[in-house]
Coordinates of C-alpha atoms and ligand atoms in Angstrom, one line a residue:
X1 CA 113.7 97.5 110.7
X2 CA 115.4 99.8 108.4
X3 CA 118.3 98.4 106.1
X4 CA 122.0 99.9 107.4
X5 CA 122.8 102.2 104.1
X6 CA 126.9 103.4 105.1
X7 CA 127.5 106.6 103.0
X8 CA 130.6 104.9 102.4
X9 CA 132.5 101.4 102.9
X10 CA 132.4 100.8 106.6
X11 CA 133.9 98.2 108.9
X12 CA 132.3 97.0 112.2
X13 CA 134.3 94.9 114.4
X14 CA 132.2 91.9 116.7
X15 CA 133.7 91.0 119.7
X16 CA 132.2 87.5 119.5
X17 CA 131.7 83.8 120.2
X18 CA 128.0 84.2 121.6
X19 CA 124.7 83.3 119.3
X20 CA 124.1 86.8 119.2
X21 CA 127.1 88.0 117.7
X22 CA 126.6 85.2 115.3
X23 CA 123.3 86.1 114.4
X24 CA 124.2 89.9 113.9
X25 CA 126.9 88.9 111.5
X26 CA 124.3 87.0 109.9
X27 CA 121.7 90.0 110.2
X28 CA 124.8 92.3 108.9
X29 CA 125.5 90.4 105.7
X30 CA 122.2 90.2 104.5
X31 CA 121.2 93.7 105.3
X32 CA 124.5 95.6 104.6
X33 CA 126.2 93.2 101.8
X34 CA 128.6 96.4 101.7
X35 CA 129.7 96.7 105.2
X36 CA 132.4 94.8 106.0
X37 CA 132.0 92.7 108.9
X38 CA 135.0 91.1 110.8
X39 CA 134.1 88.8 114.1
X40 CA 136.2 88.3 116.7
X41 CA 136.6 85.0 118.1
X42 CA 138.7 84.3 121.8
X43 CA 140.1 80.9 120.3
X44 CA 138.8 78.9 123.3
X45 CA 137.0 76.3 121.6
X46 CA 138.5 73.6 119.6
X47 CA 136.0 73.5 116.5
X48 CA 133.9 76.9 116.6
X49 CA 130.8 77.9 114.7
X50 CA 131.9 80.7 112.7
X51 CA 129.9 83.4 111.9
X52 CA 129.1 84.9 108.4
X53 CA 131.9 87.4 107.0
X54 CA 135.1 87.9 107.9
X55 CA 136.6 86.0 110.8
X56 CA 139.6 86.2 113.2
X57 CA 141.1 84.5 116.0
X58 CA 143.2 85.1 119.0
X59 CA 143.5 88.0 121.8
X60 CA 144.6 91.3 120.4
X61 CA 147.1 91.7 123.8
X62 CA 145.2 93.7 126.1
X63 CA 142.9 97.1 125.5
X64 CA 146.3 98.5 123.7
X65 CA 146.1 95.5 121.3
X66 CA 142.6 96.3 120.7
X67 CA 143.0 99.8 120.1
X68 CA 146.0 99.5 117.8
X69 CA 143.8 96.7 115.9
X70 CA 140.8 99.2 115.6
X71 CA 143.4 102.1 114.3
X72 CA 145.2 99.6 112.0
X73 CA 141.8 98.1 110.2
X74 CA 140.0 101.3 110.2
X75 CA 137.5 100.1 112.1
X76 CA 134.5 102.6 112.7
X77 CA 131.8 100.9 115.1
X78 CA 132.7 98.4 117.4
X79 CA 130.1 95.8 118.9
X80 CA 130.9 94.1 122.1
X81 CA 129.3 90.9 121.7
X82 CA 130.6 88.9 124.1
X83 CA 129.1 86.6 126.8
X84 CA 127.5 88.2 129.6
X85 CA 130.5 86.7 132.2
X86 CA 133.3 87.5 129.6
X87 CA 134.4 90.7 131.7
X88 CA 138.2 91.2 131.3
X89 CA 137.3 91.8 127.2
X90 CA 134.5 93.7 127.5
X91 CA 136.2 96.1 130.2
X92 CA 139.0 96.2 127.7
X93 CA 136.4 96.8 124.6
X94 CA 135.3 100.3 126.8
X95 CA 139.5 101.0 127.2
X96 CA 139.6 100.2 123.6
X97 CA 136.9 102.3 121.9
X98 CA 137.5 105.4 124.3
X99 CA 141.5 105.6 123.1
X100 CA 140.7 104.8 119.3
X101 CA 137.6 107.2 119.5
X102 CA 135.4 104.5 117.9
X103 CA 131.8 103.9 119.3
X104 CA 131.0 100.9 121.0
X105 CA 127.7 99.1 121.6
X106 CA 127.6 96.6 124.6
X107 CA 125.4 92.9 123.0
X108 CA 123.8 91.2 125.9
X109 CA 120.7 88.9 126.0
X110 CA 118.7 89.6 129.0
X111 CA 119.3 87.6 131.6
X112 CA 116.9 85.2 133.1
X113 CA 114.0 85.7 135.5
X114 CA 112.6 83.0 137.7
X115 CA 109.2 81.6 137.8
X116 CA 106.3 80.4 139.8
X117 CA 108.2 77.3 141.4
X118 CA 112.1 77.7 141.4
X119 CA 114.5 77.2 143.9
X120 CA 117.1 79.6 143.0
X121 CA 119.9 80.6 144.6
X122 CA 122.0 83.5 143.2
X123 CA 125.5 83.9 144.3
X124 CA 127.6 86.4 143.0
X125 CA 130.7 84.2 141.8
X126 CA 132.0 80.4 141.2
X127 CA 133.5 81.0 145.3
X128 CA 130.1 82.0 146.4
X129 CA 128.1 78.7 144.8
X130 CA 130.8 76.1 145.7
X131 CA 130.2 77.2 149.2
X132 CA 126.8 76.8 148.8
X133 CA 127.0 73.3 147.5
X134 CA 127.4 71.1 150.4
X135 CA 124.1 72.4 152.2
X136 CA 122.0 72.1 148.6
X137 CA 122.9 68.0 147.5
X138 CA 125.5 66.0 147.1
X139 CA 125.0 65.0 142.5
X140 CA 125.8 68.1 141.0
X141 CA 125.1 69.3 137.7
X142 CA 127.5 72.1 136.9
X143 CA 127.3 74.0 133.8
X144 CA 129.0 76.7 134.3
X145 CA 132.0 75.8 132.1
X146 CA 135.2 74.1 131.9
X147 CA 137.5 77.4 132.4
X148 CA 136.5 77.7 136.1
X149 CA 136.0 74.2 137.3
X150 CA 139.3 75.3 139.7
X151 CA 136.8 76.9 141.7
X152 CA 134.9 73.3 142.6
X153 CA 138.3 71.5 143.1
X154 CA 138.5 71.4 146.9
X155 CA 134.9 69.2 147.1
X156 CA 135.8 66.0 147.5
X157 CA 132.4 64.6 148.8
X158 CA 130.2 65.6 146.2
X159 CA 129.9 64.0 142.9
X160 CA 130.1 66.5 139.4
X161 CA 128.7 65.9 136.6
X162 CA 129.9 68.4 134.1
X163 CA 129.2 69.6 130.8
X164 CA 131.2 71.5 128.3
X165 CA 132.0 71.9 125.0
X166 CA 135.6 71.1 125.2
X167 CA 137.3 68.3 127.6
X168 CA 137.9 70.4 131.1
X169 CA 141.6 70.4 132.4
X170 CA 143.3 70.1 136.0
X171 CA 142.1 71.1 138.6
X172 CA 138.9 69.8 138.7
X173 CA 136.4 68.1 141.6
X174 CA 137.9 64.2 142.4
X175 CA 134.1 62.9 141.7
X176 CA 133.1 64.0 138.2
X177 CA 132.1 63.1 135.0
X178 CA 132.2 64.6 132.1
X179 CA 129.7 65.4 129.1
X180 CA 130.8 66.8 125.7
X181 CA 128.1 68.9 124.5
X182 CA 126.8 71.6 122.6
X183 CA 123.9 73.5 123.3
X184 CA 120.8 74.0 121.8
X185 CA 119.5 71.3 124.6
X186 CA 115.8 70.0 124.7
X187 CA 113.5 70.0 127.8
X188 CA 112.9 65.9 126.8
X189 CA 116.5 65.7 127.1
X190 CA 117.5 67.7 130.1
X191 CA 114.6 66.0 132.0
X192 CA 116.2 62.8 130.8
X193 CA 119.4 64.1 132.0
X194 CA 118.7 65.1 135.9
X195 CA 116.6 61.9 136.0
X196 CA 119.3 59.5 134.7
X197 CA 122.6 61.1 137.0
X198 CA 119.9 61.2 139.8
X199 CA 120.7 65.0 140.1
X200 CA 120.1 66.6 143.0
X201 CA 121.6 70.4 142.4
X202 CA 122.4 72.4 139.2
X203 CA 124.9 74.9 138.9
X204 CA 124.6 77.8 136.2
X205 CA 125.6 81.4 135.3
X206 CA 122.9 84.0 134.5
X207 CA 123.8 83.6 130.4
X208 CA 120.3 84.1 129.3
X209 CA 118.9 83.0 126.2
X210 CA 117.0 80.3 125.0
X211 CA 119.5 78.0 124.0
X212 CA 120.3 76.7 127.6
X213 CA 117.3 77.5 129.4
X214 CA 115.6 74.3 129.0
X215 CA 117.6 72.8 132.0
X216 CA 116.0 75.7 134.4
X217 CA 112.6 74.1 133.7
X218 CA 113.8 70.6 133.9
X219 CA 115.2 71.3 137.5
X220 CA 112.0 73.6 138.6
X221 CA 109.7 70.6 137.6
X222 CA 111.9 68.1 139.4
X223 CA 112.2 70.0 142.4
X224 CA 115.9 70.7 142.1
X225 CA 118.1 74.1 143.6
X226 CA 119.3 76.0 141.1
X227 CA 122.6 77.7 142.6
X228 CA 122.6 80.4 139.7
X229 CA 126.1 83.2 139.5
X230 CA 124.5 86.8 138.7
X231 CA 126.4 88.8 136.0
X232 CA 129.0 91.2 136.1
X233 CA 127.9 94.6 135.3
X234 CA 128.7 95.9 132.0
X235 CA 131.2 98.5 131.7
X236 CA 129.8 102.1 132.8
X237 CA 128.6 104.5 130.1
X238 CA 128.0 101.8 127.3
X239 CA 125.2 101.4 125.7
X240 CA 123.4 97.9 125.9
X241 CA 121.4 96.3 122.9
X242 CA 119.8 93.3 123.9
X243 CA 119.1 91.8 120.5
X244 CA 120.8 92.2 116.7
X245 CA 117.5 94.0 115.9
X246 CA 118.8 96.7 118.0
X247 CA 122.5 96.7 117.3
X248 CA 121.5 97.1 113.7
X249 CA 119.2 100.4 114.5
X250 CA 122.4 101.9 116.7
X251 CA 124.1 101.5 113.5
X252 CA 122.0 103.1 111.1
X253 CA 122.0 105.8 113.8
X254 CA 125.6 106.1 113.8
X255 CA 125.4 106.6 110.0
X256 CA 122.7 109.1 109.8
X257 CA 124.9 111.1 113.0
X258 CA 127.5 111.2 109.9
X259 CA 126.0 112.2 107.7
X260 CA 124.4 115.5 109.5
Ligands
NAP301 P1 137.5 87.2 129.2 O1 138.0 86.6 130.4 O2 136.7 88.4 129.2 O3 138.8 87.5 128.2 C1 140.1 87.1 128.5 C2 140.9 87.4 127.3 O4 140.6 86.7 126.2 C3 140.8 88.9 126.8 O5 141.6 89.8 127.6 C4 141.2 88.8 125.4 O6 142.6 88.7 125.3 C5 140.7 87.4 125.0 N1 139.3 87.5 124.4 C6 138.1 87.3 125.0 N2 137.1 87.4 124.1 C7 137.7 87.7 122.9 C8 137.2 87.9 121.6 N3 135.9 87.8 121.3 N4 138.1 88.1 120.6 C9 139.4 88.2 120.8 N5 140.0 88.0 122.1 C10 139.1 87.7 123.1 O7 136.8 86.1 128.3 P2 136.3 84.6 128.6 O8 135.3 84.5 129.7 O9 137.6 83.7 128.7 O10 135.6 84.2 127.2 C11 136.3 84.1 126.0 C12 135.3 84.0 124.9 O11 134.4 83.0 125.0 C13 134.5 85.3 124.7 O12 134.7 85.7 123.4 C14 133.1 84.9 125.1 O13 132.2 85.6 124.2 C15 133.1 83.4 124.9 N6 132.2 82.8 125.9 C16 132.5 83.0 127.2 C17 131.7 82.3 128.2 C18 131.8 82.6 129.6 O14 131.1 82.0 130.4 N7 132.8 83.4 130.1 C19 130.6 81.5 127.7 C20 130.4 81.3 126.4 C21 131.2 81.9 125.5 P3 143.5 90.0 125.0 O15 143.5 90.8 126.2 O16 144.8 89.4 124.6 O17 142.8 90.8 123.8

């Protein structure tokens, strides 16, 4: 991989709060001490990991906020790091980048593909898989986050177990419990998990990545449906990096555009 060499100070902005945009901030630092690297961070989560460089917090107000931001911090590459299912931002990050004439690079890990085994069931949104639920099991294992539990809130029958990394809010399914947790998650442990809660269906969107993924095994060697939300597309026209690696090379290819 070639180092990133800016003919002159530079400043990338990472839409963020993924491992991926943390580990490009990471990549960034060490390969470009003299690029200056500002993340962006939603402000969901109580106690985030912050990546290395500089770091800010909060919406900017809409793809006119963002722009505005870009203009005001002289911002010349943007990198839209965001989770796969964060749409609204990375629809506004493609608003954004066209208004302030700043290139953008979409960040996604792939998605995941399933093996000899699984019982998947892809749906196409939180609707789609609590409909789905009541034919599938009845001790659910959703992990699809606390912001869109209002989806599950009208299933009273089943019983939820559900894991995030903040405490979820109202509404929320009747039956549930809650787990406080942060991934990187073991197989040992997620096979630990389905067995203990007597699990019977896990709920999950297409994020990707190795972080999570053990709980896709655990459920395919137990037997278990996996009712599993596909991605929104990314915004037409980007161009998609699926690792650091590669949002690093579009970089250095930005630079050398420059400087011809
Ligand atoms: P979203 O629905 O796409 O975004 C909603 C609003 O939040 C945006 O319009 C923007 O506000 C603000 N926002 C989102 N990401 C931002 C960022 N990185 N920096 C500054 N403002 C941001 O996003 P979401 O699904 O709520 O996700 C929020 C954040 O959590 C994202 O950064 C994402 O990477 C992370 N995350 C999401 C998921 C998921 O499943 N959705 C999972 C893990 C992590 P303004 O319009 O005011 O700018």
């Amino acid at each position: 991989m070639d180092a990133y060499e800016p003919a002159a100070p530079r400043h990338v902005l990472i839409l963020g709060g993924t491992t991926e945009a943390r580990r490009l901030a990471a990549v960034l630092a060490e390969r470009a001490p003299a690029l200056r690297v500002t993340s962006s961070l939603a402000g969901r989560v109580a106690a985030p990991r912050l990546p290395a460089g500089e770091v800010r917090v909060g919406g900017f107000g809409g793809p006119e906020g963002l722009a505005r931001w870009l203009r005001e911090h002289a911002v010349d590459a943007l990198i839209d790091a965001t989770h796969p299912f964060a749409g609204t931002i990375s629809s506004n990050a493609a608003r954004a980048a066209a208004t302030a004439h700043v290139p953008l690079l979409a960040l996604r890990r792939p998605g995941w593909v399933p093996g000899e085994g699984d019982r998947w069931h892809p749906v196409g949104s939180l609707e789609e898989a609590a409909a789905l639920l009541p034919s599938l099991g009845e001790r659910i294992f959703l992990t699809t986050g606390r912001m869109g539990l209002a989806a599950f809130a009208h299933l009273t029958e089943p019983w939820f177990l559900v894991r995030s990394v903040d405490p979820p809010e109202a509404p929320h399914p009747p039956r549930m419990e809650t787990l406080l947790a942060r991934g990187p998650f073991t197989l040992d442990d997620e096979r630990e998990l389905l067995r203990r809660h007597r699990v019977d269906v896990l709920v999950t969107k297409d994020s990707g990545g190795t972080a999570t993924a053990p709980k896709l095994t655990a459920a395919r060697e137990a037997g278990i449906p996996v009712v599993i939300v596909r991605r929104p597309p990314p915004p037409p026209g980007v161009p998609v990096a699926t690792d650091p690696d590669e949002a690093v090379a579009w970089l250095t290819g930005l630079a050398g555009e420059e400087r011809t």
